[in-house]
Short mmCIF file of C-alpha atoms and ligand atoms in Angstrom, two decimals:
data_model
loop_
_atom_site.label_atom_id
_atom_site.label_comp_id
_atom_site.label_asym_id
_atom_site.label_seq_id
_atom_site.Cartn_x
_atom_site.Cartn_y
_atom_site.Cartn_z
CA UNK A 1 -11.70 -30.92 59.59
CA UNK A 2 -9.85 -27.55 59.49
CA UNK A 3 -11.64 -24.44 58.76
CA UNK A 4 -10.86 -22.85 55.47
CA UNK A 5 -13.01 -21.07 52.69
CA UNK A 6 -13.51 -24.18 50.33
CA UNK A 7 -15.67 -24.22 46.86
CA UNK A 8 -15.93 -23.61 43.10
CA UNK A 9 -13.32 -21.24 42.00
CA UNK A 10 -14.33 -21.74 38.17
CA UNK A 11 -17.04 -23.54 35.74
CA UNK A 12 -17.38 -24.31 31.96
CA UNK A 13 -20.25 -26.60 30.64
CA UNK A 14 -19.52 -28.61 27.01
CA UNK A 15 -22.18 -29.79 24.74
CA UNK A 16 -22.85 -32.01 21.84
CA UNK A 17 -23.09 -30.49 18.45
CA UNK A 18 -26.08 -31.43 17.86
CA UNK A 19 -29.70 -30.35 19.44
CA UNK A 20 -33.17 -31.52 18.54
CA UNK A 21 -35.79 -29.51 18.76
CA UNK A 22 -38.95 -30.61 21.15
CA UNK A 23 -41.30 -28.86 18.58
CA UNK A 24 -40.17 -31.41 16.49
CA UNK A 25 -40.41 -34.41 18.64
CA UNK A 26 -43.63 -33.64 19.50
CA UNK A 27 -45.07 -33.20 16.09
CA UNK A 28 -43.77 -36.86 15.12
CA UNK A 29 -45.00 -38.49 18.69
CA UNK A 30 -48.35 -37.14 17.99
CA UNK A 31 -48.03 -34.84 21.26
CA UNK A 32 -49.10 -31.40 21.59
CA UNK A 33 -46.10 -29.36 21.79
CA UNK A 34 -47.83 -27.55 25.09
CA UNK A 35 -46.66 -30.77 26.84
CA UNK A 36 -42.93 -30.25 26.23
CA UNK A 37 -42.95 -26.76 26.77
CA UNK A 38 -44.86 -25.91 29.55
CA UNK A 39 -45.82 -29.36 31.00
CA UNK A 40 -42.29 -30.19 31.54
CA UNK A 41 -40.79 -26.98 30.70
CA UNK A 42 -38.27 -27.90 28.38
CA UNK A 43 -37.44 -26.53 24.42
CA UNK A 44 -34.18 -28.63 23.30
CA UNK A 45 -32.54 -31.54 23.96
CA UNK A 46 -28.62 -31.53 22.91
CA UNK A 47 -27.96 -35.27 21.28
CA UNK A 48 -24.80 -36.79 21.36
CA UNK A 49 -23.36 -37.51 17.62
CA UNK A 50 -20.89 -39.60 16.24
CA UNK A 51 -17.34 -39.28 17.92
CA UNK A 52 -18.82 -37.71 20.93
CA UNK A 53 -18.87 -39.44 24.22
CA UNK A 54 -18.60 -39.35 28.09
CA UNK A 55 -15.26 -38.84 27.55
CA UNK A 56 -14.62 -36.12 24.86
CA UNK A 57 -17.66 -33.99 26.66
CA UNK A 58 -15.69 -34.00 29.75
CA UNK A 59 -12.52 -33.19 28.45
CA UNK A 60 -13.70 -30.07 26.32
CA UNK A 61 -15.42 -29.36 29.69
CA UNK A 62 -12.67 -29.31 31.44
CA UNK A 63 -10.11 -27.83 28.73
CA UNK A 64 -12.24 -24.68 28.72
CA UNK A 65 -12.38 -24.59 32.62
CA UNK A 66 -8.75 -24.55 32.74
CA UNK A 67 -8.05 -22.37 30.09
CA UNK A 68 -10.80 -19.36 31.02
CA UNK A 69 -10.02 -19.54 34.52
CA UNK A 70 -6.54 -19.11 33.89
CA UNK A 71 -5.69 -22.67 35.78
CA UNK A 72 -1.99 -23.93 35.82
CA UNK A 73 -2.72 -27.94 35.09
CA UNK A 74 0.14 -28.49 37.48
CA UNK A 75 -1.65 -27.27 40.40
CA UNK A 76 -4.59 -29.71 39.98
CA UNK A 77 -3.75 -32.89 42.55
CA UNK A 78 -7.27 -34.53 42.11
CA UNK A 79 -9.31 -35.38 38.70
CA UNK A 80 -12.26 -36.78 39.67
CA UNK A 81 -15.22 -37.72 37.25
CA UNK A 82 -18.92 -38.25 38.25
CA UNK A 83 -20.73 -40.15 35.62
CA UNK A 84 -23.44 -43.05 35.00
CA UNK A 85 -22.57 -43.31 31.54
CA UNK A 86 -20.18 -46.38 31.76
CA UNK A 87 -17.71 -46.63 29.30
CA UNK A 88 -15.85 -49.39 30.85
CA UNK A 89 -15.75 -52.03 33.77
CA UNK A 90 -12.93 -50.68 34.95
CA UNK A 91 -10.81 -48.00 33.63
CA UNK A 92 -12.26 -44.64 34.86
CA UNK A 93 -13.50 -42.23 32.81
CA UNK A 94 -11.31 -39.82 34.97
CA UNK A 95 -7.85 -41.49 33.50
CA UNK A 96 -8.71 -40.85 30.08
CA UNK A 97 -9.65 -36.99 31.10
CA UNK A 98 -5.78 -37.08 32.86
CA UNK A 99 -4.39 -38.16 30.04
CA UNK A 100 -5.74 -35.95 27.16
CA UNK A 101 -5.29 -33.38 29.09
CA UNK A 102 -1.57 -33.71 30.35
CA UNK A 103 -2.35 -33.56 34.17
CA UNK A 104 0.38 -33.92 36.83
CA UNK A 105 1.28 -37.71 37.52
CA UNK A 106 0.93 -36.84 41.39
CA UNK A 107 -2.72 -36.64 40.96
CA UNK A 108 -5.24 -38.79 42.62
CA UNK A 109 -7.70 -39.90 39.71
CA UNK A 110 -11.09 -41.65 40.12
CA UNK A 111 -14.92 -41.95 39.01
CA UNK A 112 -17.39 -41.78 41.72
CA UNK A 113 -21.04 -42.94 40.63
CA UNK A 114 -24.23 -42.57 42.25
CA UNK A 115 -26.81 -42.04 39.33
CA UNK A 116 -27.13 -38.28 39.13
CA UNK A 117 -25.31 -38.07 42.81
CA UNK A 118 -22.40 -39.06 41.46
CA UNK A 119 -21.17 -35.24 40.78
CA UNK A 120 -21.74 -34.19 43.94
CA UNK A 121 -19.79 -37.67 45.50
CA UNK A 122 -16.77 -36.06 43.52
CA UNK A 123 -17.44 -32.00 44.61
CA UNK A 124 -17.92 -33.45 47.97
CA UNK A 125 -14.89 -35.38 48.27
CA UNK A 126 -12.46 -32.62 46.48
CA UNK A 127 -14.35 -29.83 49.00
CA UNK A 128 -13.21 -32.44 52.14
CA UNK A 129 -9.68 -33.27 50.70
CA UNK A 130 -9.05 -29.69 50.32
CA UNK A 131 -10.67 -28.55 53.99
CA UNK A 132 -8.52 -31.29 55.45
CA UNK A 133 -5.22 -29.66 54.53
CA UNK A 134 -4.44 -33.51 52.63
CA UNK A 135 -3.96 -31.44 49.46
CA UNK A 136 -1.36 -29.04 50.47
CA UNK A 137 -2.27 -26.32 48.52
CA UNK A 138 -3.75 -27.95 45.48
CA UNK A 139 -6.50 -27.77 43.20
CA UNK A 140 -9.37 -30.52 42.20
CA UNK A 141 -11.04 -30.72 38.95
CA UNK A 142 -14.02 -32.16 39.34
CA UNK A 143 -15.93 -32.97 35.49
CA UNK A 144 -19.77 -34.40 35.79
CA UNK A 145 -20.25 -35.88 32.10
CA UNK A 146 -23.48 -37.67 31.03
CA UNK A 147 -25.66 -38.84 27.82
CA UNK A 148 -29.41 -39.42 28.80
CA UNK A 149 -31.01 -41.97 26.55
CA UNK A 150 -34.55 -42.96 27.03
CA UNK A 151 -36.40 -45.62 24.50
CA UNK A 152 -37.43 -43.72 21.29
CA UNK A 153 -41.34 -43.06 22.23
CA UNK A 154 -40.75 -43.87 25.56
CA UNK A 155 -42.18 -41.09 28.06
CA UNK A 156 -39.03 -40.29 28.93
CA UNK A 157 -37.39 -39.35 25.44
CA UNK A 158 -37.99 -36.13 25.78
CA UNK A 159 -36.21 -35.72 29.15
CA UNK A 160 -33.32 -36.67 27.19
CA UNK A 161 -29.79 -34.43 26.81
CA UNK A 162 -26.11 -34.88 26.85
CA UNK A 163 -23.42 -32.51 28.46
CA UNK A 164 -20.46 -32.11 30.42
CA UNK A 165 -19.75 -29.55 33.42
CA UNK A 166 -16.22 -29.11 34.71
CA UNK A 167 -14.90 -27.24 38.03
CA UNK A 168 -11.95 -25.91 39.59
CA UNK A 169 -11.74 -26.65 43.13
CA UNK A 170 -9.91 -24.87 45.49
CA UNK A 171 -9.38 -22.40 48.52
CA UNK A 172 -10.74 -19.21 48.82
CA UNK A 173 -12.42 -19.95 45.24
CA UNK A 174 -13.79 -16.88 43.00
CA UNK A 175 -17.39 -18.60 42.70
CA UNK A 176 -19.15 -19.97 45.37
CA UNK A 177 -17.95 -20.74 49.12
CA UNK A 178 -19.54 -23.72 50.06
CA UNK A 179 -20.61 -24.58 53.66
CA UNK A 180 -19.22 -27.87 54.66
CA UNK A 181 -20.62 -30.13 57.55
CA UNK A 182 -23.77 -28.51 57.52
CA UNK A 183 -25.50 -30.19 54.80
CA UNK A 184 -28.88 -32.28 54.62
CA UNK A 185 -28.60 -35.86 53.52
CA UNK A 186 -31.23 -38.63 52.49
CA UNK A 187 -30.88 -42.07 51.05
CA UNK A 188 -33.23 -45.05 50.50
CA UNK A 189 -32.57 -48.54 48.05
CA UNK A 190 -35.48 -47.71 45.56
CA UNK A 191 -35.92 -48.87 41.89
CA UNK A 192 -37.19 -45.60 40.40
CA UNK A 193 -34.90 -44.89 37.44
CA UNK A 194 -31.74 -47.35 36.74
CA UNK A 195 -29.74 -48.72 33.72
CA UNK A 196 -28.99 -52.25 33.45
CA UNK A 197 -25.34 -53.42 32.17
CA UNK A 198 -26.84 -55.02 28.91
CA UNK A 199 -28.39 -51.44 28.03
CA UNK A 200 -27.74 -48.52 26.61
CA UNK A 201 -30.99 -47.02 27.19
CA UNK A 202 -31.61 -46.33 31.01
CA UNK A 203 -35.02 -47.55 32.06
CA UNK A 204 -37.26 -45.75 34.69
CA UNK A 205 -40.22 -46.05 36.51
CA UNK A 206 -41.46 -42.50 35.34
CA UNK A 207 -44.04 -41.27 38.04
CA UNK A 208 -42.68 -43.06 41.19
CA UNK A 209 -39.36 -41.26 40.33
CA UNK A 210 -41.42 -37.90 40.46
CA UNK A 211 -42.17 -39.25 44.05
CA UNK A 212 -38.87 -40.43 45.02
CA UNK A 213 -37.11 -37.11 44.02
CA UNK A 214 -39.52 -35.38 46.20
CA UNK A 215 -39.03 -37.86 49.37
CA UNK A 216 -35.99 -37.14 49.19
CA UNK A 217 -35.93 -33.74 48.97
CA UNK A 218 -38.14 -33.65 52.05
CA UNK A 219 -35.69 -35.84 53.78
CA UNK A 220 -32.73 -33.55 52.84
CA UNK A 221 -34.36 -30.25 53.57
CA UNK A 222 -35.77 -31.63 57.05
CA UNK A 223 -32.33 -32.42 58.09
CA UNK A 224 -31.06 -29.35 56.41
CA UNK A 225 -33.05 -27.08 58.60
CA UNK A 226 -32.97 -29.24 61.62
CA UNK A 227 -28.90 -28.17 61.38
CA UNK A 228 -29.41 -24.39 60.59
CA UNK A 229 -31.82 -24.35 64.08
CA UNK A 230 -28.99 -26.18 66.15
CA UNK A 231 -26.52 -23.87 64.55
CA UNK A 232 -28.66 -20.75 65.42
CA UNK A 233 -29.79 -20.48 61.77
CA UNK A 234 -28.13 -18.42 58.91
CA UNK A 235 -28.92 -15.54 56.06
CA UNK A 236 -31.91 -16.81 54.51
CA UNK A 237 -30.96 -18.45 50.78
CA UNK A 238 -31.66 -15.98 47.92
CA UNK A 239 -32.06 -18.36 45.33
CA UNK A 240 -32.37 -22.80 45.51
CA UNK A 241 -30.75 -24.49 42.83
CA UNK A 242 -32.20 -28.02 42.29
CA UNK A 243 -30.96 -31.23 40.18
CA UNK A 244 -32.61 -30.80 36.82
CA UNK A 245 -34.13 -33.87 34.98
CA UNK A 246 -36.84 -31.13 32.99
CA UNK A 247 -37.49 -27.43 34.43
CA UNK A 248 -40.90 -28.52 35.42
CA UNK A 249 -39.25 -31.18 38.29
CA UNK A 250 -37.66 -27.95 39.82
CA UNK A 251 -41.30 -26.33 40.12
CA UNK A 252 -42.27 -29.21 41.99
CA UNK A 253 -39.38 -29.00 44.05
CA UNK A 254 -39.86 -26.17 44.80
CA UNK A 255 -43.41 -26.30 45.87
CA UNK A 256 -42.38 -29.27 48.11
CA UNK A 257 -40.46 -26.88 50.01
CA UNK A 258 -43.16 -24.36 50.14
CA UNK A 259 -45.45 -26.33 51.88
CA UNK A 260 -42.54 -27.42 53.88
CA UNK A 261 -42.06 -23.93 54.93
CA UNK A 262 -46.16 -23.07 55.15
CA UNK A 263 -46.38 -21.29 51.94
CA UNK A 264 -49.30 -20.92 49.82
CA UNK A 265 -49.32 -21.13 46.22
CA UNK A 266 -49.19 -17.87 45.39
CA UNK A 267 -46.74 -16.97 47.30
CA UNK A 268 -44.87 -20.03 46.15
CA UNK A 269 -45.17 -19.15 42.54
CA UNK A 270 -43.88 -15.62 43.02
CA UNK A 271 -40.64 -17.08 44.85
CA UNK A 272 -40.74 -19.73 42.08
CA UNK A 273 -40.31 -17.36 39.17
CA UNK A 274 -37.65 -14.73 41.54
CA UNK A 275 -35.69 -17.64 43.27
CA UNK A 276 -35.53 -20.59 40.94
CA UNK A 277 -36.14 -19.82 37.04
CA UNK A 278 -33.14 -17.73 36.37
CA UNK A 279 -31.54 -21.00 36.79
CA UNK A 280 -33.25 -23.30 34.51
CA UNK A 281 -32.61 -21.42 31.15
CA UNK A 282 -29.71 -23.89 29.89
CA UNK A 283 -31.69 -26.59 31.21
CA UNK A 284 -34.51 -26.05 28.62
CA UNK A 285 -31.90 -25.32 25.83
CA UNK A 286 -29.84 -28.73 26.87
CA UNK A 287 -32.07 -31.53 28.88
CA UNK A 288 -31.18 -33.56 31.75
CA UNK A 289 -27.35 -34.37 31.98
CA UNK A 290 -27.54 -36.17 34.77
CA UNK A 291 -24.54 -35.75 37.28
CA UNK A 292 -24.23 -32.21 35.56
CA UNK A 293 -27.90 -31.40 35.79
CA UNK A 294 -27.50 -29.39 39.28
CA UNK A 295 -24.11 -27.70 38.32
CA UNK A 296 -25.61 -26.47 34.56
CA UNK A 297 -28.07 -25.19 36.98
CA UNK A 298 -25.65 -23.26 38.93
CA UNK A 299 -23.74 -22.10 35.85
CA UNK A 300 -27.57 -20.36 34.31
CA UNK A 301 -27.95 -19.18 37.30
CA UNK A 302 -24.79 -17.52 37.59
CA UNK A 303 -24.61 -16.25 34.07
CA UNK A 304 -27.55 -14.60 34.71
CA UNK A 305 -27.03 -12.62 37.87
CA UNK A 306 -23.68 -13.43 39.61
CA UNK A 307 -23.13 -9.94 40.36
CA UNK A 308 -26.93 -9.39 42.12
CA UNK A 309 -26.05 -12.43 44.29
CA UNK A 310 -22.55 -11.35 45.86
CA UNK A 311 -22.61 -12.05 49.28
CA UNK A 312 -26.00 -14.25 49.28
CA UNK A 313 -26.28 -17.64 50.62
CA UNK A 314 -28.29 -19.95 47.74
CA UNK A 315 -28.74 -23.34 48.59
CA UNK A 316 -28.02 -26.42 46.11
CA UNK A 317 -30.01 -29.51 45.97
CA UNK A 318 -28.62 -32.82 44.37
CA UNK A 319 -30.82 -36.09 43.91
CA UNK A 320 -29.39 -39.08 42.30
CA UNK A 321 -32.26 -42.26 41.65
CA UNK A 322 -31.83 -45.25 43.88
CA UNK A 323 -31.43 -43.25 45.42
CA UNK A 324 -29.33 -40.72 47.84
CA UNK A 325 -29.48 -36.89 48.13
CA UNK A 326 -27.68 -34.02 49.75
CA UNK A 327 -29.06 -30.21 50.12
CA UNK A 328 -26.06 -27.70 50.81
CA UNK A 329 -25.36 -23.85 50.59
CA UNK A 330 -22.95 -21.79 49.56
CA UNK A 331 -22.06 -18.18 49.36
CA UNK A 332 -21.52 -16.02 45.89
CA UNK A 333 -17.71 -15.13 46.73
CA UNK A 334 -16.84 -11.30 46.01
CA UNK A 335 -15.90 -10.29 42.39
CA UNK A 336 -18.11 -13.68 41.19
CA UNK A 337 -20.04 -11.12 39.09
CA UNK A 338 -16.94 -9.93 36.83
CA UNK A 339 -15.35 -13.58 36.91
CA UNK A 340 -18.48 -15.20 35.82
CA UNK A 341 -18.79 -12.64 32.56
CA UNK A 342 -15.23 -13.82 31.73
CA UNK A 343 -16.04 -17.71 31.91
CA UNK A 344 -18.76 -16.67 28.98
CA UNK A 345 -20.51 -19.51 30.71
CA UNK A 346 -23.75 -20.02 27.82
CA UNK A 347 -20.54 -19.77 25.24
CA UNK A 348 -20.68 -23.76 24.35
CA UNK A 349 -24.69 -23.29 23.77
CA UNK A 350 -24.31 -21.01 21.14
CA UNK A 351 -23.51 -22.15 17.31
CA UNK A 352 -25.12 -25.51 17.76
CA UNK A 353 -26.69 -27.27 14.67
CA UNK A 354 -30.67 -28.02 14.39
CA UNK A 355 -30.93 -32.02 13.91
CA UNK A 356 -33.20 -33.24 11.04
CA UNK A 357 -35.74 -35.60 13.46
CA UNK A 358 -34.64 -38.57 10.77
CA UNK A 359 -30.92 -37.82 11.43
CA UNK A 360 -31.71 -38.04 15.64
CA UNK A 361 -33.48 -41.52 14.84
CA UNK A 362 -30.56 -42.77 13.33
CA UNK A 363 -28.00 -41.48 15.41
CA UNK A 364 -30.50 -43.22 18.41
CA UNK A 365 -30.61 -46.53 16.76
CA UNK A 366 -27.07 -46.59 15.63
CA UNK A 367 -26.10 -45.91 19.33
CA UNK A 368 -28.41 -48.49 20.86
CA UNK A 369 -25.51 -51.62 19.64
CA UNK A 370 -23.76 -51.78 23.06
CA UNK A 371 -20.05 -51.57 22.07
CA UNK A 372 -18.50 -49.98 18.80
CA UNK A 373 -16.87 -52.58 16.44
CA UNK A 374 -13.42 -53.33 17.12
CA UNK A 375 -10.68 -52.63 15.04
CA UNK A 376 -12.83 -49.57 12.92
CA UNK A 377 -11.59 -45.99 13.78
CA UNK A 378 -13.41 -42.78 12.22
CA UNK A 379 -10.81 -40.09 11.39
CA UNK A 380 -13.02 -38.44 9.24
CA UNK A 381 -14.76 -37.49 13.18
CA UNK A 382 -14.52 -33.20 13.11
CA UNK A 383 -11.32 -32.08 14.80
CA UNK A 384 -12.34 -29.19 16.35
CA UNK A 385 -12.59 -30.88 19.69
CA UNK A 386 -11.83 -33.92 21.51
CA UNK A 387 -13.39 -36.93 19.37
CA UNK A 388 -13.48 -40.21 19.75
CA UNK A 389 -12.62 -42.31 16.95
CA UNK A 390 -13.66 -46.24 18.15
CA UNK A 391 -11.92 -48.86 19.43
CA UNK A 392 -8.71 -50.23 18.30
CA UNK A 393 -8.08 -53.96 17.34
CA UNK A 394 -6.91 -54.66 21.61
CA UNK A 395 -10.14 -53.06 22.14
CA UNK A 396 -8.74 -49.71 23.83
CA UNK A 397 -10.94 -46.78 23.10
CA UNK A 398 -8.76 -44.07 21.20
CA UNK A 399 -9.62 -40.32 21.25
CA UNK A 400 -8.20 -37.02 19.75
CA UNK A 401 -8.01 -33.78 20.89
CA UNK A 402 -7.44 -30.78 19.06
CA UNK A 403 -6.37 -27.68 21.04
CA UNK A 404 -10.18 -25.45 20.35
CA UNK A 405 -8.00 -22.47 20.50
CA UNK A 406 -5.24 -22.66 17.86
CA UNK A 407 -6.90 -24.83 15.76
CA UNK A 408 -3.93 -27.03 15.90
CA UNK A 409 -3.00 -30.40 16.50
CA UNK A 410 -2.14 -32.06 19.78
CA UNK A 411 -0.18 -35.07 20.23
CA UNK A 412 -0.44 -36.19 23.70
CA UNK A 413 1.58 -38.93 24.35
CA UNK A 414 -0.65 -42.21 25.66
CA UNK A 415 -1.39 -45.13 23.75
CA UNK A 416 -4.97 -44.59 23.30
CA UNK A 417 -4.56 -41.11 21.90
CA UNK A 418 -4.08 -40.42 18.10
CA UNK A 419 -3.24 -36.54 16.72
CA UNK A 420 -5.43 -34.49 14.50
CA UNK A 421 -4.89 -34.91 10.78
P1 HMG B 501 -45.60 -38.56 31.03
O1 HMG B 501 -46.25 -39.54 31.91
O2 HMG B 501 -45.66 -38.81 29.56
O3 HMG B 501 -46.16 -37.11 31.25
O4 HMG B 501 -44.06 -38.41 31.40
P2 HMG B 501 -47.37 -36.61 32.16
O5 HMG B 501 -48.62 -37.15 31.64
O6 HMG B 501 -47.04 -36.81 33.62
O7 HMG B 501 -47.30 -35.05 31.79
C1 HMG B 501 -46.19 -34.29 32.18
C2 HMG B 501 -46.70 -32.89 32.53
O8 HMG B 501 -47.19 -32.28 31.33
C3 HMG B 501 -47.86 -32.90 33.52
O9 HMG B 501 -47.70 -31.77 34.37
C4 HMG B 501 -49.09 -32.73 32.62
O10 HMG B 501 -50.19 -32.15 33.27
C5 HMG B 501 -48.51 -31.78 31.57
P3 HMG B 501 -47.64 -31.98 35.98
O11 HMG B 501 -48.95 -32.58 36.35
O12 HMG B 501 -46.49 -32.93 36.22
O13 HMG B 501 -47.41 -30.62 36.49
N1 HMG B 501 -49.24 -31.82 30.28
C6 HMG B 501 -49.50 -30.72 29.56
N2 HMG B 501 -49.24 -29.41 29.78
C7 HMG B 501 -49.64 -28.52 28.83
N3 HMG B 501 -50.31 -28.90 27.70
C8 HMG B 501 -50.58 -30.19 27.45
C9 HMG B 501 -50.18 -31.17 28.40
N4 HMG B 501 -50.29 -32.54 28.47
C10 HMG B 501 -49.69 -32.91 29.62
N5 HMG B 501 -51.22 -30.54 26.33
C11 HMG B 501 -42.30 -38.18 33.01
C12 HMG B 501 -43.51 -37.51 32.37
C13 HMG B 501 -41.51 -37.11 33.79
C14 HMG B 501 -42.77 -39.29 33.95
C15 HMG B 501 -41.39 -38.79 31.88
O14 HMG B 501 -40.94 -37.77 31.03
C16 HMG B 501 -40.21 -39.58 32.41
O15 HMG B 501 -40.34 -40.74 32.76
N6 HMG B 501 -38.99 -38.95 32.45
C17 HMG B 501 -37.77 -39.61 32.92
C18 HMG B 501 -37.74 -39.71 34.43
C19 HMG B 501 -37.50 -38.40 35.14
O16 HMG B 501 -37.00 -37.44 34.58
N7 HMG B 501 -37.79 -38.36 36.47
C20 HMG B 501 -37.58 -37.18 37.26
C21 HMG B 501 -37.30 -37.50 38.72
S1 HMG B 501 -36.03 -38.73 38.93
C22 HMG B 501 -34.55 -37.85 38.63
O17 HMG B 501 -34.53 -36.67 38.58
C23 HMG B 501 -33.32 -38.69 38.42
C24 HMG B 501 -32.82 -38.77 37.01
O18 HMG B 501 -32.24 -37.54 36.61
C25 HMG B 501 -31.84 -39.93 36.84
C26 HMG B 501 -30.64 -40.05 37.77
O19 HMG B 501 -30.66 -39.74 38.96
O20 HMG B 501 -29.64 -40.57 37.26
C27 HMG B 501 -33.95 -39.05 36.00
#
């Protein structure tokens, strides 16, 4: 591989409209609220609406990357999508996320999936395609985009969320450097969380997945640290960044890796609350999003104190159920403090609307029918953003985008696109 300075030049997170509050779960399910909020740490779960998909989070993910960071679409040569929200046997999300948004033709377009891996199967493979010199000079966006369902009054309901996260990748990027080839990696074939074709609703094997995640973790980290020695170690991290189902699987997370390390609780908690909560705050606004659960992670954490962190090493940790993980580091590149500011990175949280707890039933139940009637498209959907409006009578999805900044219509020129009214 050739040696160059290889990572995430930019980030931008999209959400649903929509957000339910736990308070309000709770009081339905019977459940103290305590639970929620302190047992697994969370406060909000964003819920995906009508005309709001895999698809249309990812794009207005990835719009906003592009046009904060200041990206020329031109220089992007990779789109790659990590999701577990099918949409379709085959067609990628990935080529619906070229098309609305214009990309190059010379670009090299693909889904990767590995449950909540699958994000870091795409960061992964635009990092290497860059570091190998096989992009000649250009960029990778890379979009994670996922709706968690669980059964309604299922355990996991309130792990719930829906969300996109979108990155620039490049050389010498203005975020985070991230070390290739020394990373820790762990897979095993488990059943601890998966989501059968005839489903909407994934189904999950609650506890033993609290067990898994850890295994792995201690796998990862093992290996991790077995590479640091034989490399003659490194800065110590500043902060870990985990893969986010609820705040509280963090915690445990991160206690794993105390007692890893020889910690005792105490201590553990105090690095807890210094090293790991600044990065859980959109987390417990938004709920798990899956592929984007570690990268939301990243952007809290660098909303919150890019500028402290220039220079530091943290370390990421990605899990994915089934399951297959990877622990890497990175460096906060110089000026990440300013650039982060300018991204307005907790932007897409704000101005959400409060769902009615009958309105999130029905939006649930009218989602659990697996496919949308063919032949019936909504353009009444909002136009503010990218929407999708169903599925047309050759059962192609159609989506429009409106341009967030102008207000104004955008006719983008693919079959399966429609304008703004
Ligand atoms: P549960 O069994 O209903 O909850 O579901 P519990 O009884 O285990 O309680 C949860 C916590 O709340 C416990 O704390 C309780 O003590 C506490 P802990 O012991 O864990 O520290 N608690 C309270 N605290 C304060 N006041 C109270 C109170 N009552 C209880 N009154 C479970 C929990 C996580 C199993 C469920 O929500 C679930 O199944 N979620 C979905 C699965 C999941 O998120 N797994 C995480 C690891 S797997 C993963 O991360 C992969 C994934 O993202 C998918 C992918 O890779 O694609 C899911």
């Amino acid at each position: 591989m050739t040696l160059s300075t290889v990572g995430i030049d930019a980030i931008s997170l999209s959400t649903p409209r929509a957000f339910l509050e736990l308070a309000d779960l709770a009081a339905k399910r019977g459940v103290p609220v305590e639970k929620y909020t302190s047992g697994l740490g969370a406060v909000r779960m964003a819920i995906a609406g009508p005309g709001e998909d895999p698809v249309t989070l990812a794009t207005d993910a990835a719009a906003r990357v592009i046009e904060r960071a200041g990206i020329d679409p031109e220089s992007i040569g990779m789109c790659a999508v990590g999701t577990e929200t099918g949409i379709d046997h085959s067609k990628p999300v990935a080529s619906y996320v070229h098309g609305l948004l214009d990309l190059p033709p010379s670009c090299r377009v693909f889904d990767t999936k590995h449950a909540c891996f699958g994000g870091t199967a795409a960061l992964m493979a635009a990092c290497e395609w860059i570091a190998s010199g096989a992009a000649r000079g250009r960029r990778a966006l890379v979009v994670c985009t996922d709706i968690a369902r669980y059964a309604l009054g299922s355990p996991g309901e309130p792990t719930q969320g829906a969300g996109a996260v979108a990155m620039i990748v490049s050389e010498r990027p203005r975020l985070l450097e991230i070390e290739l080839g020394r990373s820790g990696r762990y897979a095993r074939d488990v059943h601890d969380f998966w989501r059968p074709l005839n489903r909407r609703d994934a189904l999950v094997d609650g506890h033993f997945s609290v067990a898994c995640y850890l295994d792995a973790f201690t796998g990862a980290f093992d290996e991790w640290r077995r590479e640091e020695e034989r490399r003659g170690g490194g800065d110590p991290l500043a902060r870990v960044v985990y893969h986010v189902p609820y705040p509280k699987m963090a915690k445990k997370a991160d206690r794993q890796r105390a007692k890893l390390e020889g910690l005792d609780d105490a201590a553990a908690d105090a690095r807890f609350a210094r090293e790991v909560a600044p990065s859980l705050a959109f987390s417990a606004e938004v709920g798990n999003i899956y592929t984007g659960s570690l990268y939301m992670a990243v952007a809290s954490l660098l909303h919150a104190e890019a500028s402290a962190l220039v220079g530091t090493r943290i370390g990421l940790f990605s899990y994915g159920s089934g399951c297959g993980a990877e622990l890497f580091a990175a460096r906060v590149a110089e000026g990440a403090g300013g650039f982060a500011r300018e991204l307005a990175l907790d932007e897409p949280l704000r101005d959400r609307v409060r769902l009615g707890f009958d309105r999130y039933e029905a939006i649930r139940r009218a989602d659990a029918e697996e496919t949308p009637r063919a032949g019936v498209l909504d353009e009444s959907l909002p136009c503010d953003r990218t929407a999708f409006l169903g599925i047309d009578a050759a059962e192609r999805r159609v989506y429009r985008r409106a341009r967030p900044a102008s207000g104004t219509a955008r006719i983008a020129p693919r079959a399966s696109i429609v304008a703004a009214a």
